[in-house]
XYZ file of C-alpha atoms in Angstrom:
99
model
C 25.833 90.228 -92.920
C 29.359 91.296 -93.472
C 29.892 95.023 -92.634
C 31.869 95.554 -95.855
C 28.984 94.387 -97.981
C 26.541 96.492 -96.030
C 28.799 99.536 -96.626
C 29.043 98.673 -100.332
C 25.268 98.361 -100.747
C 24.642 101.634 -98.822
C 27.313 103.311 -100.928
C 25.641 102.229 -104.059
C 22.299 103.510 -102.968
C 23.938 106.818 -102.141
C 25.681 106.816 -105.500
C 22.402 106.125 -107.298
C 20.911 109.045 -105.411
C 23.754 111.403 -106.335
C 23.655 110.358 -109.943
C 19.932 110.925 -110.000
C 20.206 114.447 -108.571
C 23.170 115.325 -110.906
C 21.518 114.132 -114.092
C 18.111 115.483 -113.057
C 19.568 118.980 -112.744
C 21.339 118.766 -116.085
C 18.311 117.145 -117.858
C 15.931 119.836 -116.402
C 18.201 122.570 -117.691
C 18.230 121.002 -121.195
C 14.492 120.347 -121.015
C 13.819 123.888 -120.037
C 15.599 125.044 -123.244
C 13.547 122.698 -125.339
C 10.279 123.906 -123.721
C 11.152 127.545 -124.171
C 11.855 126.928 -127.886
C 8.659 124.795 -128.291
C 10.589 121.657 -129.350
C 8.319 118.612 -129.003
C 8.966 114.948 -129.421
C 7.981 111.698 -127.660
C 9.904 109.550 -125.299
C 10.211 106.854 -127.920
C 11.931 109.401 -130.163
C 14.580 109.768 -127.439
C 15.206 106.016 -127.153
C 15.214 105.296 -130.919
C 18.243 106.805 -132.771
C 16.580 106.296 -136.135
C 13.352 108.094 -135.130
C 15.454 110.931 -133.655
C 17.584 111.231 -136.773
C 14.747 110.885 -139.302
C 11.836 112.603 -137.450
C 12.933 115.049 -134.786
C 16.217 116.564 -135.958
C 14.926 117.548 -139.460
C 12.012 119.346 -137.813
C 14.296 121.476 -135.704
C 17.610 121.855 -137.546
C 18.659 124.961 -135.627
C 18.392 123.204 -132.295
C 20.245 119.984 -133.222
C 22.959 120.438 -130.628
C 20.609 121.000 -127.771
C 18.366 118.088 -128.753
C 21.401 115.783 -128.998
C 22.626 117.033 -125.646
C 19.245 116.313 -124.059
C 19.017 112.855 -125.567
C 22.666 112.099 -124.548
C 21.915 113.103 -120.944
C 18.771 110.991 -120.849
C 20.519 107.890 -122.237
C 23.499 108.294 -119.905
C 21.294 108.758 -116.929
C 19.299 105.610 -117.800
C 22.389 103.605 -118.397
C 24.147 104.605 -115.199
C 21.023 104.148 -113.119
C 20.360 100.701 -114.642
C 24.010 99.697 -114.052
C 23.903 100.664 -110.350
C 20.531 98.954 -109.854
C 21.852 95.765 -111.384
C 24.969 95.887 -109.191
C 22.775 96.319 -106.115
C 20.599 93.370 -107.120
C 23.663 91.180 -107.867
C 25.268 92.041 -104.444
C 21.966 91.396 -102.692
C 21.678 88.005 -104.337
C 25.297 87.099 -103.518
C 24.742 88.128 -99.896
C 21.575 86.106 -99.679
C 23.196 83.048 -101.412
C 26.213 82.971 -99.022
C 24.271 83.478 -95.739
């Protein structure tokens, strides 16, 4: 296998690890705030903008900014992690195809 491709794959795994640690720290800080203020909602509420807007935010109007921050961090974390995983899979398939 080409050393450049090995370096690229290893770099992506390291990047995924760093992204995971960074967002985990930020998400845990936001989650701690939500727990301290007894704000409860399900994972499906985080993934569905309409449920979040119609169900969660009206229940906790004074914490709207913190809830939106938490949801934004969760979505960004999922999107970035998914993107890096897809890139790793694509590079792995390309390497396997050209060997």
